[in-house]
Coordinates of C-alpha atoms in Angstrom, one line a residue:
M186 CA 10.6 167.0 53.3
G187 CA 11.9 169.9 55.5
T188 CA 12.9 173.2 53.2
L189 CA 16.9 172.1 54.0
M190 CA 16.3 168.3 52.6
T191 CA 14.0 169.7 49.8
S192 CA 17.1 171.9 48.7
I193 CA 20.1 169.0 49.5
Y194 CA 17.4 166.8 47.3
Q195 CA 17.3 169.3 44.1
K196 CA 21.0 170.1 45.0
I197 CA 21.7 166.3 44.2
I198 CA 19.6 166.2 41.1
N199 CA 21.2 169.1 39.7
N200 CA 24.8 168.6 40.2
L201 CA 24.3 164.8 39.2
T202 CA 22.2 166.1 35.7
Q203 CA 25.1 168.8 35.2
A204 CA 28.3 166.5 35.2
I205 CA 26.2 164.1 33.2
D206 CA 25.4 166.8 30.4
Q207 CA 28.8 168.0 30.6
K208 CA 30.1 164.6 30.0
K209 CA 31.9 164.6 33.5
L210 CA 29.8 161.4 34.3
K211 CA 29.8 159.5 31.2
K212 CA 27.5 156.8 29.4
G213 CA 27.8 153.7 31.6
D214 CA 29.6 155.5 34.3
K215 CA 28.7 154.3 37.9
I216 CA 26.7 156.5 40.3
P217 CA 28.3 157.0 43.9
S218 CA 26.8 154.6 45.9
V219 CA 23.4 156.2 48.1
R220 CA 25.6 155.8 51.5
Q221 CA 28.5 157.9 49.6
L222 CA 25.9 160.4 48.6
S223 CA 24.3 160.6 51.9
K224 CA 28.1 161.4 53.3
N225 CA 29.0 164.1 51.1
Y226 CA 25.9 165.7 51.2
A227 CA 25.6 165.1 55.0
C228 CA 21.6 164.2 54.4
S229 CA 19.7 161.1 54.8
K230 CA 19.6 158.3 52.6
D231 CA 16.3 158.7 52.0
T232 CA 16.8 162.0 50.6
V233 CA 19.5 160.5 48.3
Q234 CA 17.0 157.7 47.0
K235 CA 14.2 160.4 46.4
A236 CA 16.7 162.4 44.4
L237 CA 17.9 159.3 42.1
L238 CA 14.3 157.6 41.6
E239 CA 14.2 161.2 39.9
L240 CA 16.6 160.9 37.8
K241 CA 15.9 157.4 36.6
Y242 CA 12.2 159.3 35.9
Q243 CA 14.0 161.6 33.8
R244 CA 16.2 159.1 32.1
Y245 CA 19.7 160.2 33.0
I246 CA 20.5 156.8 35.0
Y247 CA 19.2 153.1 35.5
A248 CA 19.6 150.8 38.2
V249 CA 21.7 147.3 38.5
P250 CA 20.2 145.5 40.9
K251 CA 22.7 144.6 43.8
S252 CA 25.4 146.8 42.1
G253 CA 24.2 150.4 41.9
Y254 CA 23.1 153.2 39.6
Y255 CA 24.6 153.8 36.2
V256 CA 24.8 156.6 33.7
L257 CA 22.3 156.3 30.8
G258 CA 22.7 159.4 29.4
K259 CA 19.8 162.1 28.5
V260 CA 17.7 160.0 26.0
S261 CA 16.6 162.6 23.1
E262 CA 13.7 162.0 20.7
N263 CA 15.9 161.0 18.0
Q264 CA 17.3 158.4 20.4
E265 CA 14.1 157.1 21.6
D266 CA 13.0 156.6 18.1
Q267 CA 15.9 154.2 18.2
L268 CA 15.3 152.0 20.7
S269 CA 13.9 148.5 20.5
L270 CA 11.2 146.9 21.7
E271 CA 13.2 145.4 24.5
D272 CA 14.0 148.7 25.5
Y273 CA 10.6 150.0 25.8
H274 CA 9.4 146.8 27.9
N275 CA 12.5 147.3 29.9
F276 CA 11.7 150.8 30.4
A277 CA 7.9 150.5 31.0
Y278 CA 8.6 147.3 33.3
S279 CA 11.4 149.3 35.6
D280 CA 9.0 152.5 35.6
F281 CA 6.3 150.8 36.9
K282 CA 8.0 149.2 39.4
L283 CA 9.1 152.5 40.8
C284 CA 5.3 153.2 41.2
L285 CA 4.9 150.4 43.0
N286 CA 7.8 150.6 45.3
E287 CA 6.2 154.6 45.6
T288 CA 3.2 153.0 46.6
M289 CA 4.3 151.0 49.0
T290 CA 6.8 153.3 50.7
N291 CA 5.6 157.0 50.6
N292 CA 3.7 156.3 54.1
D293 CA 0.2 156.6 52.8
N294 CA -1.9 155.2 55.5
Y295 CA -5.0 154.5 52.7
L296 CA -4.0 150.8 52.6
F297 CA -4.7 150.6 56.2
N298 CA -7.7 153.7 56.8
Y299 CA -9.3 153.2 53.5
Y300 CA -13.3 153.1 53.3
N301 CA -14.2 151.0 50.2
Q302 CA -15.1 152.4 46.8
V303 CA -16.5 150.2 44.6
E304 CA -16.2 152.9 41.8
G305 CA -12.7 152.3 42.5
L306 CA -9.7 154.8 43.9
A307 CA -10.2 158.5 43.3
D308 CA -6.6 159.2 42.4
L309 CA -6.8 157.0 39.3
R310 CA -10.5 158.3 38.7
D311 CA -8.8 161.4 37.9
A312 CA -5.8 160.7 36.5
L313 CA -8.2 158.2 34.3
E314 CA -10.3 161.2 33.5
Q315 CA -7.4 163.7 31.9
H316 CA -6.0 160.4 29.7
L317 CA -9.2 159.4 28.5
N318 CA -10.0 163.4 27.8
Q319 CA -6.7 163.3 25.6
Q320 CA -7.9 160.3 23.9
S321 CA -11.3 161.9 22.8
V322 CA -13.1 160.3 25.6
Y323 CA -15.0 163.8 27.4
C324 CA -15.9 162.4 30.8
K325 CA -15.8 163.2 34.2
A326 CA -14.0 161.2 37.3
K327 CA -17.5 160.8 38.5
D328 CA -18.4 158.7 35.3
I329 CA -15.6 156.1 35.8
I330 CA -15.7 153.0 37.3
I331 CA -12.3 150.7 37.7
T332 CA -12.6 147.3 37.4
S333 CA -10.3 144.3 37.7
G334 CA -9.9 144.2 34.1
T335 CA -12.2 144.5 31.0
Q336 CA -13.5 141.0 31.5
Q337 CA -14.8 141.7 34.8
A338 CA -16.6 144.7 33.4
L339 CA -17.8 142.4 30.3
Y340 CA -19.1 139.7 32.7
I341 CA -21.1 142.7 34.8
L342 CA -22.8 144.2 32.0
T343 CA -23.9 140.2 30.7
Q344 CA -25.5 140.2 34.2
L345 CA -27.8 143.5 34.5
H346 CA -31.6 143.3 33.7
F347 CA -33.0 147.1 33.4
R348 CA -35.7 146.1 30.6
E349 CA -38.2 143.8 31.0
N350 CA -38.1 143.2 27.1
K351 CA -34.5 143.8 26.0
E352 CA -32.4 140.6 27.0
V353 CA -30.6 139.9 23.9
I354 CA -26.9 140.8 23.5
L355 CA -26.0 141.3 19.8
L356 CA -22.4 140.8 18.8
E357 CA -20.5 141.3 16.0
K358 CA -19.1 138.7 13.9
P359 CA -16.0 137.7 14.4
T360 CA -15.3 139.1 17.3
Y361 CA -13.4 138.9 20.4
S362 CA -13.7 135.2 21.3
R363 CA -13.8 135.0 25.2
M364 CA -16.9 137.5 24.4
E365 CA -18.5 135.1 22.5
K366 CA -17.3 132.1 25.0
M367 CA -18.6 134.1 28.1
V368 CA -22.3 134.5 26.4
K369 CA -22.2 131.3 25.4
D370 CA -21.2 129.6 28.9
L371 CA -23.4 131.8 30.8
G372 CA -26.4 130.7 28.4
V373 CA -27.2 134.6 27.9
P374 CA -29.3 135.1 24.7
F375 CA -27.2 136.5 21.8
K376 CA -27.6 137.3 18.1
T377 CA -24.2 138.4 15.7
I378 CA -23.9 140.5 12.7
Q379 CA -21.0 140.0 10.4
R380 CA -18.7 142.4 10.0
T381 CA -15.9 141.7 7.7
F382 CA -13.7 143.4 5.1
Q383 CA -16.8 144.4 3.3
G384 CA -17.9 145.9 6.7
L385 CA -20.8 146.3 8.9
G386 CA -23.7 146.5 6.9
L387 CA -25.9 149.3 8.9
D388 CA -29.2 148.9 7.1
Q389 CA -29.0 145.2 8.5
L390 CA -27.7 146.6 12.1
E391 CA -31.1 148.9 11.7
S392 CA -33.1 145.8 11.4
I393 CA -32.0 143.9 14.2
F394 CA -32.1 147.0 16.3
Q395 CA -35.6 147.4 15.0
K396 CA -36.9 143.7 15.3
E397 CA -35.1 141.7 18.1
N398 CA -35.0 142.4 21.7
I399 CA -31.1 143.9 21.8
K400 CA -29.9 145.6 24.9
F401 CA -26.3 145.9 24.3
F402 CA -24.5 146.0 20.8
Y403 CA -21.0 144.5 21.8
T404 CA -17.9 146.6 19.2
I405 CA -14.6 147.0 19.0
P406 CA -14.7 150.1 16.9
R407 CA -10.7 150.5 16.2
Y408 CA -8.2 147.6 15.5
S409 CA -11.1 144.9 16.3
S410 CA -9.9 141.3 17.2
P411 CA -9.5 139.3 15.2
L412 CA -9.7 141.2 12.0
G413 CA -8.4 144.4 12.7
L414 CA -11.0 146.2 11.6
S415 CA -11.8 149.9 12.4
Y416 CA -15.2 151.9 11.8
N417 CA -14.8 155.5 9.5
N418 CA -16.7 158.3 11.3
A419 CA -19.5 158.0 9.2
E420 CA -20.4 154.6 10.4
K421 CA -20.0 155.9 13.9
K422 CA -21.9 158.7 13.9
A423 CA -24.7 156.2 12.0
I424 CA -24.5 153.2 15.0
I425 CA -25.1 156.4 17.5
D426 CA -27.8 157.6 15.4
L427 CA -29.2 154.3 15.6
A428 CA -28.9 153.1 19.2
E429 CA -30.5 156.1 20.2
K430 CA -33.5 155.1 17.7
Y431 CA -34.1 151.9 18.9
D432 CA -33.3 152.3 22.4
V433 CA -30.0 150.3 22.5
Y434 CA -26.6 150.8 24.4
I435 CA -23.5 150.0 22.8
I436 CA -20.3 148.4 24.6
E437 CA -17.5 150.0 22.9
D438 CA -14.5 147.5 23.8
D439 CA -11.6 150.0 22.8
F440 CA -8.9 148.4 23.8
M441 CA -6.2 149.0 21.0
G442 CA -7.5 152.9 21.1
D443 CA -4.2 154.0 22.4
F444 CA -2.6 153.3 18.7
A445 CA -4.9 154.9 16.6
A446 CA -4.4 157.8 15.3
S447 CA -6.0 160.9 17.1
K448 CA -8.1 162.0 14.2
Q449 CA -9.8 158.1 14.4
V450 CA -11.8 159.1 17.3
P451 CA -14.0 156.7 19.2
I452 CA -17.6 156.3 18.9
H453 CA -18.2 157.8 22.6
Y454 CA -16.7 160.9 20.8
F455 CA -20.4 161.1 18.7
D456 CA -22.5 159.9 21.7
T457 CA -24.7 163.2 22.9
H458 CA -27.8 160.3 24.3
Q459 CA -25.9 158.6 26.7
R460 CA -25.6 155.4 24.9
V461 CA -22.3 154.4 24.8
I462 CA -20.5 152.3 27.5
Y463 CA -16.9 153.2 26.8
L464 CA -14.0 150.2 28.0
K465 CA -10.6 151.2 28.6
S466 CA -7.9 148.7 28.8
F467 CA -4.2 148.7 29.4
S468 CA -3.1 145.2 28.3
M469 CA -2.0 146.3 24.9
S470 CA -0.4 149.7 25.9
L471 CA 1.6 148.5 29.1
F472 CA 1.8 144.9 30.1
P473 CA -1.0 142.3 29.3
S474 CA -0.5 140.9 33.3
L475 CA -2.5 144.3 34.4
R476 CA -5.5 143.6 35.4
I477 CA -7.1 147.4 35.6
G478 CA -9.8 147.9 33.4
A479 CA -12.1 151.1 33.4
L480 CA -15.4 151.9 32.2
V481 CA -17.1 155.2 31.3
I482 CA -20.7 154.4 32.0
P483 CA -24.2 156.4 31.4
E484 CA -25.7 157.6 34.5
T485 CA -29.1 155.5 34.0
L486 CA -26.4 152.3 34.2
K487 CA -24.4 153.0 37.0
D488 CA -26.1 152.1 39.8
L489 CA -26.9 149.0 38.7
F490 CA -23.3 148.4 37.4
L491 CA -22.0 149.2 41.2
K492 CA -24.5 147.1 42.8
H493 CA -23.7 144.0 41.0
K494 CA -19.7 144.7 41.1
S495 CA -20.3 145.2 44.9
M496 CA -21.7 141.5 44.9
I497 CA -18.2 140.3 43.4
D498 CA -15.6 142.7 45.4
L499 CA -15.8 145.9 46.8
D500 CA -12.2 146.8 45.6
T501 CA -10.2 146.1 42.8
N502 CA -6.4 146.1 43.7
L503 CA -5.8 149.2 45.8
I504 CA -1.8 149.1 45.3
M505 CA -2.1 148.5 41.7
Q506 CA -4.5 151.3 41.4
K507 CA -2.6 153.3 43.3
A508 CA 0.9 152.6 41.3
L509 CA -1.3 153.0 37.7
S510 CA -2.3 156.5 38.9
L511 CA 1.2 157.6 39.6
Y512 CA 2.3 156.2 35.7
L513 CA -0.2 158.0 34.4
T514 CA 0.0 161.1 36.4
N515 CA 3.8 161.8 36.3
G516 CA 4.2 161.1 32.2
M517 CA 5.8 157.8 32.3
F518 CA 2.7 156.4 30.4
A519 CA 2.8 159.2 28.1
R520 CA 6.6 159.0 27.6
N521 CA 7.2 155.1 27.6
F522 CA 3.7 154.7 25.3
R523 CA 5.1 157.2 22.7
H524 CA 7.6 155.1 21.5
L525 CA 6.0 152.0 21.5
R526 CA 3.4 153.5 19.2
N527 CA 6.2 154.8 17.0
Y528 CA 7.7 151.9 17.0
F529 CA 4.5 149.7 16.0
Q530 CA 3.2 152.4 13.4
E531 CA 7.0 152.2 11.4
K532 CA 6.2 148.3 11.3
M533 CA 2.7 148.8 10.2
D534 CA 4.1 151.4 7.2
Q535 CA 6.3 149.2 6.0
I536 CA 4.7 146.4 5.5
E537 CA 1.9 148.3 4.2
D538 CA 3.7 149.8 1.5
Y539 CA 5.3 146.7 0.6
L540 CA 2.2 144.8 0.4
N541 CA 0.4 147.7 -1.6
E542 CA 3.4 148.4 -4.1
K543 CA 4.1 144.1 -5.0
Y544 CA 0.6 142.6 -4.3
P545 CA -1.9 145.7 -5.5
E546 CA -5.0 143.3 -5.6
L547 CA -4.5 141.8 -2.2
A548 CA -7.2 142.3 0.9
F549 CA -5.4 143.1 4.0
R550 CA -5.4 144.7 7.0
I551 CA -2.5 145.6 9.6
S552 CA -2.9 146.7 13.4
P553 CA -0.8 146.8 15.7
Q554 CA -0.9 143.0 16.6
F555 CA -1.1 141.4 13.5
L556 CA -1.4 141.5 9.8
I557 CA -4.4 139.9 8.2
M558 CA -5.2 138.8 4.6
A559 CA -7.8 137.6 2.8
F560 CA -7.9 134.5 0.2
P561 CA -10.4 132.6 -1.4
S562 CA -12.4 130.0 0.7
Q563 CA -10.6 127.4 -0.8
I564 CA -6.9 127.5 -0.2
P565 CA -3.9 125.4 -0.1
K566 CA -1.9 124.1 2.3
I567 CA 1.0 126.7 3.5
K568 CA 4.2 124.7 2.9
S569 CA 6.7 127.8 4.0
L570 CA 5.1 128.2 7.4
S571 CA 4.7 125.9 10.5
S572 CA 1.1 125.9 11.8
S573 CA 2.1 127.8 15.0
D574 CA 3.5 130.9 13.0
Y575 CA -0.2 131.7 11.6
E576 CA -4.0 131.0 12.4
F577 CA -7.1 130.3 9.8
L578 CA -10.0 132.5 10.4
P579 CA -12.6 130.3 7.9
Y580 CA -15.5 132.2 7.0
S581 CA -18.5 131.6 4.6
D582 CA -17.3 133.3 1.4
Q583 CA -13.5 134.0 2.0
T584 CA -10.8 132.5 4.8
Y585 CA -8.5 135.2 6.5
I586 CA -5.3 134.1 7.5
K587 CA -3.5 136.0 10.8
L588 CA 0.1 136.4 11.2
S589 CA 1.9 138.3 14.4
L590 CA 3.1 141.8 12.8
L591 CA 6.1 141.2 14.6
N592 CA 7.1 138.0 12.7
V593 CA 6.1 139.5 9.4
T594 CA 8.6 140.5 6.8
P595 CA 8.8 140.8 2.9
E596 CA 10.3 137.5 2.8
V597 CA 7.5 136.0 5.0
I598 CA 4.8 137.7 2.8
D599 CA 6.7 136.3 -0.4
S600 CA 6.9 132.6 0.7
L601 CA 3.0 132.8 2.2
I602 CA 1.8 134.4 -1.6
S603 CA 3.7 131.7 -3.2
D604 CA 2.0 129.0 -1.5
L605 CA -1.6 130.0 -1.7
L606 CA -1.2 132.3 -4.8
P607 CA 1.3 130.7 -7.1
E608 CA 1.1 132.5 -10.0
T609 CA 0.7 135.9 -8.2
G610 CA 3.8 134.8 -6.3
N611 CA 6.3 134.1 -9.2
R612 CA 5.3 137.0 -11.1

């Protein structure tokens, strides 16, 4: 934009925000049309549209398809706390759509004059460097590789051969079901180590590292799948020390890391020996259909990983990469995700307080996805819930029952406990 257009663009923003702040335009009022504003300010429709998009970024207005823009009012932090999950989804969808539109309409020529970078779009890697550093994953953009989801990253990692005598992948059990299915279907040699409510046996881990030809240990450090487990910092340090001692790489799948408290740092935080391959996903913190993954990989494995990736695809979806980079750098992700994290944290705190007060002897874990409870291995049929409302996870010593956190209420918990532990439920 030229200087004149820039001043008009800012004038439109200033005048409309002032009108909204002073209640001259009230919540629900329709903003003058793009054509009318273009006429009023003697400027192009593009200038008006950019100004309205900026007001939408700032949450002053919202768009109604085929109708126009309406006043939302400036959303305060207190008001944000009162937004529903549906509100968050609408904001995230609308904001990401703006980024997609910006990607397609800003006249950048990278779509036509782009020379492939297998490691990913530079704009996104730069944005992820800043984002990951804020998450205590300290890295540089050059260490980051973009993939078509973490599933692609995991597949490539299973195919890497870099040690003649190191071919076995160690999986925590239970673990992410697709990872276990992948190694089985591909015929990749693997072993498992139990990780339950009682934790991970570090002595057993050392024994396996020492006796078996382990090249990778795959683990989910924070809010694991399916049991919602998180390592404490002492366990993370111990795992790093063992990996360095026995020349093992750790695949840290941190798909729930955005939801963790700041003091719950990732394993990567303690890695001073280039032992951790850190996997990042936005499937939970943005939306599942965004198949963009990222990994921070040790320098010794980077070229080999990129060689394998280039055989699958030269470029992960460029348009989605560019849109995600905009979503991160303009603050939309941080602003929207703050509400999502607060929403789930409040829900988790309420359920945890209720269980601790009413059922203090019950073993349970809570993640932003699920409530997981442990019961004796032999339990009666659940009468109060349909089979689609919960999942049985039977193991040798205990049976775990997993419920979607969004569906959990004190009434659901009471009914479930009454079915499974009648004496407890009736006290």
